[in-house]
Short mmCIF file of C-alpha atoms and ligand atoms in Angstrom, two decimals:
data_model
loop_
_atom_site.label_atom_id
_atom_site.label_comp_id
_atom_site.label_asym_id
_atom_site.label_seq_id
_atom_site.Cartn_x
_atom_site.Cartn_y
_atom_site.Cartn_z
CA UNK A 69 -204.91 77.82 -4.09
CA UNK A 70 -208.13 79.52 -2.76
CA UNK A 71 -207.42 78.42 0.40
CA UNK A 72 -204.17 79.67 0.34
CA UNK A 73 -205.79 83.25 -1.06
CA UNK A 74 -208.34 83.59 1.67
CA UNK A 75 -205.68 82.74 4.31
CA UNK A 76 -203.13 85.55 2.88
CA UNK A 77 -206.38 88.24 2.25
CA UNK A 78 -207.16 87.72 6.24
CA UNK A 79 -203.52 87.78 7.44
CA UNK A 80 -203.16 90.55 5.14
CA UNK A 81 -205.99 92.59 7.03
CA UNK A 82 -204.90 92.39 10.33
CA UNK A 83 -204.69 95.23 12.47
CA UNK A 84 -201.35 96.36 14.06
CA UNK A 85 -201.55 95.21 17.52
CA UNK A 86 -204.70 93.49 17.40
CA UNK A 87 -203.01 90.11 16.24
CA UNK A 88 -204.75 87.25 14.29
CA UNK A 89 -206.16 83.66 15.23
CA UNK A 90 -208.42 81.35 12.83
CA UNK A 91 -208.72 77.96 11.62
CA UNK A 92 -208.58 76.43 8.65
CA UNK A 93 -209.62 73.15 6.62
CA UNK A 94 -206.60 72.17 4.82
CA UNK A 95 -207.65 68.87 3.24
CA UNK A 96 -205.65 66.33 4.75
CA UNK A 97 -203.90 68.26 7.60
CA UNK A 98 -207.69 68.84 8.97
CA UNK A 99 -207.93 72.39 11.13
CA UNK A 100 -204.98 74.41 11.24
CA UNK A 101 -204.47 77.41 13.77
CA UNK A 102 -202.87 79.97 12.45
CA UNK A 103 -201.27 82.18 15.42
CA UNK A 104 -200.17 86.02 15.04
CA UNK A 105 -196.56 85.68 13.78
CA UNK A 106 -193.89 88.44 12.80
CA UNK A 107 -192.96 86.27 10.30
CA UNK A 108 -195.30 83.61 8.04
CA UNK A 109 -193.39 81.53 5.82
CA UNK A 110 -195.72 79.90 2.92
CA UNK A 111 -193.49 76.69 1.36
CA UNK A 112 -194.72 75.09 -1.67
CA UNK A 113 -193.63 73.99 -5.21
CA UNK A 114 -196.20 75.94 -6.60
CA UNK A 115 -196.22 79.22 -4.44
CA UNK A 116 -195.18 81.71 -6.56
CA UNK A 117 -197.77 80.46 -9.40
CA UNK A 118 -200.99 82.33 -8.80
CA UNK A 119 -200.12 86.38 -9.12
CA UNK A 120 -202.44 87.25 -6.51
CA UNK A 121 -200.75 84.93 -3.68
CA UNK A 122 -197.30 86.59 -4.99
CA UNK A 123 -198.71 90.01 -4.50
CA UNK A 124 -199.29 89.32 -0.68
CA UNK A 125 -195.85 88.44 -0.27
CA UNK A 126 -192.57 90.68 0.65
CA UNK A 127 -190.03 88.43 0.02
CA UNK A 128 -190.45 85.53 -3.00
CA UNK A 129 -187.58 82.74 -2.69
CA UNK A 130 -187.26 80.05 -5.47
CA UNK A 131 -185.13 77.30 -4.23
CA UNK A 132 -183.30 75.95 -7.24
CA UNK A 133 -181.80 72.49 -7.58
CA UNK A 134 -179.41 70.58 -10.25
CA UNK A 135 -182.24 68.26 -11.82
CA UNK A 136 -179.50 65.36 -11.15
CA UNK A 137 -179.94 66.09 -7.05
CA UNK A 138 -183.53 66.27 -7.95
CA UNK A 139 -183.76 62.66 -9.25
CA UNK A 140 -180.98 61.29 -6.69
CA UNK A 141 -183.28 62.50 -3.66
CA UNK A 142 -186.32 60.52 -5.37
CA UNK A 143 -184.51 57.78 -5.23
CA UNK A 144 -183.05 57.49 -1.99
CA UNK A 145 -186.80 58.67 -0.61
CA UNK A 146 -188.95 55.93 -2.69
CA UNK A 147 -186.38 53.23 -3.64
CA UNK A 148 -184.04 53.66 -0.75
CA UNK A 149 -186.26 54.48 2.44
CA UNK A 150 -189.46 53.35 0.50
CA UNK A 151 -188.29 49.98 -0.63
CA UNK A 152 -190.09 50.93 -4.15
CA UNK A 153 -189.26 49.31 -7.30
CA UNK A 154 -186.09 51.71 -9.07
CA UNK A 155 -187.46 51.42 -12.55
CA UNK A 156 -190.96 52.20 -11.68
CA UNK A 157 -189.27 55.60 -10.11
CA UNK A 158 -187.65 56.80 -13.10
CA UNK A 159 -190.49 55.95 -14.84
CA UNK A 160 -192.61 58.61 -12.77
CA UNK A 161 -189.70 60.81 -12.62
CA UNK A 162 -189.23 61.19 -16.56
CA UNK A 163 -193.52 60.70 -17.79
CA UNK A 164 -194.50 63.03 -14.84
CA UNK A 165 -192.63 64.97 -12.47
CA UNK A 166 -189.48 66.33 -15.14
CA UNK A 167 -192.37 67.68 -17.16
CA UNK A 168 -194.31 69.04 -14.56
CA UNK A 169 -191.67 70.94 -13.30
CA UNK A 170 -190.59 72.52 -16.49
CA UNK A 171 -193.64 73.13 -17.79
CA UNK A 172 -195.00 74.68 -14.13
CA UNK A 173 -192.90 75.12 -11.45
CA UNK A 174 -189.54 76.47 -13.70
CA UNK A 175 -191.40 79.07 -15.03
CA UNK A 176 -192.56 80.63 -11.37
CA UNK A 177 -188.74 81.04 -11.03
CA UNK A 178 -188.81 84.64 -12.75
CA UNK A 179 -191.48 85.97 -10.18
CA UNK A 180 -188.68 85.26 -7.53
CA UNK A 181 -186.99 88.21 -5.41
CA UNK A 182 -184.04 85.81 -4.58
CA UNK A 183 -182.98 82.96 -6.44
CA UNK A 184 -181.09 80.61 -4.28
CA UNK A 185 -178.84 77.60 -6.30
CA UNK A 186 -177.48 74.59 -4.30
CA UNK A 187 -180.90 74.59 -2.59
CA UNK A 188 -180.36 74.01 1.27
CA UNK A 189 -176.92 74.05 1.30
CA UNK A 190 -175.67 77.88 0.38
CA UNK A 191 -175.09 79.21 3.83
CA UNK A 192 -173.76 82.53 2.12
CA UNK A 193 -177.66 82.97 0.45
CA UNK A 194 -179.35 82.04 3.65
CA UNK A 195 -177.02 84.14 5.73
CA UNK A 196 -178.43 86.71 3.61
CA UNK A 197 -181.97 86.53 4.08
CA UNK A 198 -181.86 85.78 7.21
CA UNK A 199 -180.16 89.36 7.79
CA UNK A 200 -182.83 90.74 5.59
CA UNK A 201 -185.68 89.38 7.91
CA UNK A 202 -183.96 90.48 11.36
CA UNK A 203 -183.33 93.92 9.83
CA UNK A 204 -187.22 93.71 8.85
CA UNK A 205 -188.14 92.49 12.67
CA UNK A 206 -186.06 95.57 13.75
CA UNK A 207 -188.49 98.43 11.81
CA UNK A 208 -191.44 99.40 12.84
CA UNK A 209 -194.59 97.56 11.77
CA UNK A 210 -195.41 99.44 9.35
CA UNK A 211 -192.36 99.36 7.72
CA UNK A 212 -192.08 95.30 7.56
CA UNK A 213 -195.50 95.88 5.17
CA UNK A 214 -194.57 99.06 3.08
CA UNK A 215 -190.78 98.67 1.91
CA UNK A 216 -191.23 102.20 0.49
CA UNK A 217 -191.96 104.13 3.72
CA UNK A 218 -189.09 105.04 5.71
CA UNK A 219 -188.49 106.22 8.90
CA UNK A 220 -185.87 109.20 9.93
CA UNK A 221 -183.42 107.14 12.36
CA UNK A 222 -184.50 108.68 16.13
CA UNK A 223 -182.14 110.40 18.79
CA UNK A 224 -182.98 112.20 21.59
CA UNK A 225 -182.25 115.74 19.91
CA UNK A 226 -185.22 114.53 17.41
CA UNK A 227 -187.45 113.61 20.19
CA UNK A 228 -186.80 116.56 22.05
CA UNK A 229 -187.55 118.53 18.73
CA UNK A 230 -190.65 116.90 18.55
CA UNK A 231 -191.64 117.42 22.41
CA UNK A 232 -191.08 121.20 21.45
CA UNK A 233 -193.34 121.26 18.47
CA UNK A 234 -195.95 119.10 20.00
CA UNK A 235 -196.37 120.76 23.05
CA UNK A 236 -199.30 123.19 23.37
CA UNK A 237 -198.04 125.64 25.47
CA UNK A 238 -194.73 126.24 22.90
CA UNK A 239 -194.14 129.51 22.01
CA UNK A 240 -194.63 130.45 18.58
CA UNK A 241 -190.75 131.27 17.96
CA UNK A 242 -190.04 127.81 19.65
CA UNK A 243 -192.59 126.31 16.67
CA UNK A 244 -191.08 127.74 13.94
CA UNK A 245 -187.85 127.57 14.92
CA UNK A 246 -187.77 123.38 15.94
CA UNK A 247 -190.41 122.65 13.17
CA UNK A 248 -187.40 124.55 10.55
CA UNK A 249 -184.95 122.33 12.34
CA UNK A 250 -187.20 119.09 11.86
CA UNK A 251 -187.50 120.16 8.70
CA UNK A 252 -183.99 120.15 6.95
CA UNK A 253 -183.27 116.91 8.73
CA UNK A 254 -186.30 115.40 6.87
CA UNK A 255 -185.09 116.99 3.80
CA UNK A 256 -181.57 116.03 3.81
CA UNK A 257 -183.08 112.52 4.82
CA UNK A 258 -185.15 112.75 1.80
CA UNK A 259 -182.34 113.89 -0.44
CA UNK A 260 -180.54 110.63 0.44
CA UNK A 261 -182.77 108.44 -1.70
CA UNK A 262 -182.41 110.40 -5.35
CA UNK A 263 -180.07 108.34 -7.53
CA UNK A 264 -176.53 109.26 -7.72
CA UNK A 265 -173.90 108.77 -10.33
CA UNK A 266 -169.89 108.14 -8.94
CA UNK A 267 -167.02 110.70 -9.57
CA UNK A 268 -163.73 110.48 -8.25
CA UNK A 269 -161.89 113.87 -7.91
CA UNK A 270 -158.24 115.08 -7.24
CA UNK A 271 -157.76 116.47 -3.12
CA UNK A 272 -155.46 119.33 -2.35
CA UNK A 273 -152.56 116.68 -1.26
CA UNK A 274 -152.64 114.92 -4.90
CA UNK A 275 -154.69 112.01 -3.77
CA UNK A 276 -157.79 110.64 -5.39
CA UNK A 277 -161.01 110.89 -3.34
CA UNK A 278 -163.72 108.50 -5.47
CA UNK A 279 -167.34 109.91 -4.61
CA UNK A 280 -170.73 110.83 -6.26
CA UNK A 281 -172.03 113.55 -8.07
CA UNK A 282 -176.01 114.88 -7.00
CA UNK A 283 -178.85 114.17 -9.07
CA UNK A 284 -179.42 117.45 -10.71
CA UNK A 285 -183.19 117.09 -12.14
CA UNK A 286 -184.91 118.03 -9.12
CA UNK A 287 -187.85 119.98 -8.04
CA UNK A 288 -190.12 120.20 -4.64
CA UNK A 289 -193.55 120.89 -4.59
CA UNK A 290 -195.35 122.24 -1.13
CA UNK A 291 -198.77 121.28 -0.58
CA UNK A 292 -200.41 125.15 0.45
CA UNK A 293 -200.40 125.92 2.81
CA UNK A 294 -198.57 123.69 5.39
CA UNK A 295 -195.86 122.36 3.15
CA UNK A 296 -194.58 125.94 2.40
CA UNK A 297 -192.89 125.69 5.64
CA UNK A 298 -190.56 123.01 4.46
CA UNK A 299 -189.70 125.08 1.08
CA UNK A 300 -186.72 127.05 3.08
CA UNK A 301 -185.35 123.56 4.46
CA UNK A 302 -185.19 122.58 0.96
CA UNK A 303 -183.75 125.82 -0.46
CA UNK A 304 -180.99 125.60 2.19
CA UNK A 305 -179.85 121.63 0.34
CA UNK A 306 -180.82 122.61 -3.10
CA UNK A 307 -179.07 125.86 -4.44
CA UNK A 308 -181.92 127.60 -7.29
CA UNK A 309 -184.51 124.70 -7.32
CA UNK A 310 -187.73 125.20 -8.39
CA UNK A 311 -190.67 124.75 -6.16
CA UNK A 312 -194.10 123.96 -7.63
CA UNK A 313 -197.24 124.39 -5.45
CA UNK A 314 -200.59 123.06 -5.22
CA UNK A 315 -203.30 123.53 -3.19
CA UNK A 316 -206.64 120.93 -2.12
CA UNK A 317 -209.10 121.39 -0.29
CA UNK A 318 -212.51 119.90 0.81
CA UNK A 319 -213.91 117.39 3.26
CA UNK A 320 -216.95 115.41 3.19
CA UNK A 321 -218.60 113.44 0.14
CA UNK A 322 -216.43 114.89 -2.54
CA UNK A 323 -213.30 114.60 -0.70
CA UNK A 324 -210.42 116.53 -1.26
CA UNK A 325 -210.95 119.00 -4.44
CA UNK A 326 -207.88 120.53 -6.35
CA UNK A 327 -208.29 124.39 -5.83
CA UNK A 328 -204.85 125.18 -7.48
CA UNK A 329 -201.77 124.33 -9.34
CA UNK A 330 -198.53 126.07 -10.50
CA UNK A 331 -195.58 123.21 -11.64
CA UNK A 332 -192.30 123.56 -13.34
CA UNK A 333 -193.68 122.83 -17.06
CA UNK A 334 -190.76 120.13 -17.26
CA UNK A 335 -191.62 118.52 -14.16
CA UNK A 336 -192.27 115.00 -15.85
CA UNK A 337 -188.50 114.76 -16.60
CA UNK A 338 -187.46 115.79 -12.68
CA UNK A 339 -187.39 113.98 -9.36
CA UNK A 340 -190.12 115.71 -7.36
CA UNK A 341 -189.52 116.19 -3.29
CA UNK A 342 -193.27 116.63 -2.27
CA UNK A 343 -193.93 118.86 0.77
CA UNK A 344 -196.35 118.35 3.48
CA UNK A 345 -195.64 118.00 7.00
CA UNK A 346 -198.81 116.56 8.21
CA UNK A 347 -199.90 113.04 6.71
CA UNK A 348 -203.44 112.55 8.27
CA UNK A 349 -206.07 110.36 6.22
CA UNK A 350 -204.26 110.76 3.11
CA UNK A 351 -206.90 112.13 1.09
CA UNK A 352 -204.76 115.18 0.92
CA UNK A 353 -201.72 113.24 -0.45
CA UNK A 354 -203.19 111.09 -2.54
CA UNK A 355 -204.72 113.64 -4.49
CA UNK A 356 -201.97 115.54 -5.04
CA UNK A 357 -199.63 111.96 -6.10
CA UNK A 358 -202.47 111.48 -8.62
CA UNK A 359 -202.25 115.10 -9.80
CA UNK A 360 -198.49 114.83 -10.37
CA UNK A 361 -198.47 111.09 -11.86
CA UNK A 362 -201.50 112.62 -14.35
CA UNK A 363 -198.50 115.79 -15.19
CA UNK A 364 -196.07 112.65 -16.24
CA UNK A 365 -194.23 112.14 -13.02
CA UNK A 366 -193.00 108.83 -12.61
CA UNK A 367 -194.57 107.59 -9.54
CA UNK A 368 -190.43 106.14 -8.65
CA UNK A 369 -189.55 109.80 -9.17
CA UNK A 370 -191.56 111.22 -6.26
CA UNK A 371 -190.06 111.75 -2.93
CA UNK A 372 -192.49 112.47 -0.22
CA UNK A 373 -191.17 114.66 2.86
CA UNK A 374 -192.76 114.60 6.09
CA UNK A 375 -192.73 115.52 9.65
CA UNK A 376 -196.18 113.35 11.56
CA UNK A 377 -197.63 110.65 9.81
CA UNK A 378 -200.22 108.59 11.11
CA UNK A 379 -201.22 104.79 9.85
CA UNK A 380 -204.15 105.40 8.17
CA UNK A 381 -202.34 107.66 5.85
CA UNK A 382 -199.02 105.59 5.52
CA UNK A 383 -201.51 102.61 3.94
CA UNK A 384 -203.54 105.00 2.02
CA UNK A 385 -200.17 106.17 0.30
CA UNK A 386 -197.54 103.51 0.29
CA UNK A 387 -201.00 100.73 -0.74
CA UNK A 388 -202.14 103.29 -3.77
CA UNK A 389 -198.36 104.23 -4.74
CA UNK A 390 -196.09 101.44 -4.29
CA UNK A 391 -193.41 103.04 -6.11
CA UNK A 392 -192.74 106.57 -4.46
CA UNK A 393 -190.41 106.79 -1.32
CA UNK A 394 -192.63 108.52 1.77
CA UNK A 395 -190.26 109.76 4.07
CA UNK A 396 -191.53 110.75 8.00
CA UNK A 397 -189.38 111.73 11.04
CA UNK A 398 -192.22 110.05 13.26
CA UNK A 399 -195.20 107.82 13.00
CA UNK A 400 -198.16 108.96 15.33
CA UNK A 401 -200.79 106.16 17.30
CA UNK A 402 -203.82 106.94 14.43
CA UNK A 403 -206.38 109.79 14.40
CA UNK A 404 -209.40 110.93 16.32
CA UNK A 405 -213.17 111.12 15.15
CA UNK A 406 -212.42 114.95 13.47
CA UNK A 407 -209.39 112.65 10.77
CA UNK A 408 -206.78 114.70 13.09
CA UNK A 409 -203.69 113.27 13.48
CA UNK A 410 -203.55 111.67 17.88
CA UNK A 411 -201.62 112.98 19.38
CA UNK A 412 -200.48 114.83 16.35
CA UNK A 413 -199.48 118.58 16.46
CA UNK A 414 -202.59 120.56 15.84
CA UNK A 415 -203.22 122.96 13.02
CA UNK A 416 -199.27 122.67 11.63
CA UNK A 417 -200.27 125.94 9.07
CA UNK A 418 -201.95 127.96 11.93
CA UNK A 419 -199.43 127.63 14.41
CA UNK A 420 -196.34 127.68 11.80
CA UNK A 421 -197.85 131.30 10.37
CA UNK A 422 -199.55 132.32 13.60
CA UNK A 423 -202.64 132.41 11.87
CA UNK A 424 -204.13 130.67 15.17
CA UNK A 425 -204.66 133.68 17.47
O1 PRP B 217 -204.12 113.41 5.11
P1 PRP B 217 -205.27 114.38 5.15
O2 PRP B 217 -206.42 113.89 5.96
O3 PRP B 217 -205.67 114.83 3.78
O4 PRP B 217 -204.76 115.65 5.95
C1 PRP B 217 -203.46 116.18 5.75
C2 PRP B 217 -203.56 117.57 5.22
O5 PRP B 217 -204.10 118.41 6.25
C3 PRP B 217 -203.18 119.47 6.50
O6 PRP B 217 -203.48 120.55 5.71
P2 PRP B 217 -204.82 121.40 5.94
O7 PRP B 217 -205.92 120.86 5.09
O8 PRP B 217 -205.10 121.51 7.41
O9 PRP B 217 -204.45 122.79 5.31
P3 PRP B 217 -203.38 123.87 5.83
O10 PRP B 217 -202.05 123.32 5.53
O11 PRP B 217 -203.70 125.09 5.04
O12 PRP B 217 -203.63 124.06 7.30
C4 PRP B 217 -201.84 118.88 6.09
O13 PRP B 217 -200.87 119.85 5.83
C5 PRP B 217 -202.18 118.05 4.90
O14 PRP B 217 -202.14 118.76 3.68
#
């Protein structure tokens, strides 16, 4: 099981792009090479035993089995295949490997994401997964790792948005104006992921129309100053919401410092859409997260909005607070020696409030 750990820590550190290659002693199979892969499956009757092996993984599978199959196959593989004596089988079976499953294996079964009966055979569950992982091949890396970051679907009108905003020579109307646009489609993208409850209603031609009603505990708080510019994008989806605001700042040994804060006092009981275009190192971000989490937030009730992220960030985040929903429109190559965001958009405040000149 150490092995195992050391393998999943290293495979676990790679760097996008950068790939992985390293051997290892695995008792009797000698040196294995383990190749950069997509996909790594681990098989083993005793995978999902040790919690820190499960917490590397993204998708836990128990195969489960009538114990009647599980004796049958025993005995066409030692008695059958093996030529081994039948009563010296069943023996084993019922002193030593019944027990050992119940009493280790069967209980790994409630650590399992997907529980699949009639083992090998259920096409319908493997159909399934196998969906599951070529949906997962389709996102981008970062994705595959963080199931709680998500991506705004790209078209060209989005790309050419961001060309405009990027661009250093764009005016400042041209800013404001595509950054506003960016910014309700991130929004409404955000708003997608609240909870809903159904409601069917009557149309004008007598018909019933069954749909949803909105999650109405909601408020957004803007990280100052950048994230005010995403408080009218989220005015214009939410009629009267309340908008919290906090402000950190700082760089160097003490990191980001919180300078100010002004919630909703009932913010613990609300879904909170958190504002803040730029996601660079994450210091920002997760400083604020803590702040709200420490106010009685949920961390599953915390929607984070944002225009540029770049990796370092995502993993600070989505690593730290596994249970909050960080939503981007685009995902940026990383950041240069000054923690700004390559190749990024600049000072997103200065330019938005033309506070640059
Ligand atoms: O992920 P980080 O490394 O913490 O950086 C991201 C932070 O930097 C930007 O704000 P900035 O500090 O420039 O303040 P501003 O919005 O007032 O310009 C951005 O809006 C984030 O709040």
């Amino acid at each position: 099981m150490k092995i195992l750990e050391r393998v999943m820590e290293r495979l676990n550190h790679v760097e996008f792009g950068n790939g992985l290659q390293m051997f290892y002693n695995l008792g009797e199979m000698g040196l294995v090479l383990i190749q950069p892969a997509d996909i790594i499956i681990l098989e083993g009757i005793l995978i999902l035993h040790d919690s820190q092996v499960r917490d590397l993984l993204n998708m836990k599978i128990f195969v489960d089995e009538d114990s009647d199959v599980r004796l049958t196959r025993r005995i066409q593989r030692f008695v059958v295949e093996s030529g081994r004596n039948i009563e010296n089988v069943i023996d084993q079976y019922s002193k030593f490997v019944k027990p050992g499953f119940e009493d280790f294996v069967l209980p790994t079964k409630k650590y399992a994401d997907i529980i699949i009966p009639d083992g090998g055979d259920n096409n319908v569950a493997i159909d399934l997964i196998v969906q599951s992982i070529r949906t997962k091949l389709g996102q981008h890396d970062l994705c595959k790792i963080h199931p709680n970051l998500c991506i705004m679907f790209s078209t060209f009108q989005i790309k050419g948005m961001h060309t405009l905003i990027r661009d250093v020579n764009a005016t400042k109307h041209d800013f404001v104006f595509y950054s506003d646009r960016l910014n309700r489609l991130v929004v409404e993208h955000g708003l997608g992921h609240l909870p809903f409850t159904e409601k069917q209603v009557i149309t004008p031609t007598g018909s019933v129309y069954s749909g949803v009603v909105f999650c109405s505990r909601l408020c957004g708080v803007s990280v100052i100053r950048s994230g005010e510019s995403m408080e009218n994008a989220l005015r214009a989806c939410c009629k009267g919401i309340k908008i919290g605001k906090i402000l950190v700042h700082g760089h160097g040994t003490k990191g980001r410092q919180l300078i100010y804060e002004k919630l909703p006092s009932d913010i613990a009981s609300r879904h909170v859409l958190l504002l803040d275009p730029v996601l660079a190192t994450g210091n920002s971000a997760v400083k604020v997260i803590s702040l709200l989490l420490k106010k009685g937030v949920p961390e599953s009730n915390i929607i984070f909005l944002n225009l540029v992220a770049a990796p370092q960030g995502i993993n600070a985040v989505c690593e730290r607070f596994p249970m909050i929903k960080l939503v981007t429109s685009e995902i940026d190559a990383s950041l240069n020696e000054n923690s700004h965001v390559i190749p990024g958009l600049g000072e997103f405040a200065d330019r938005y409030f033309a506070t640059d000149d």
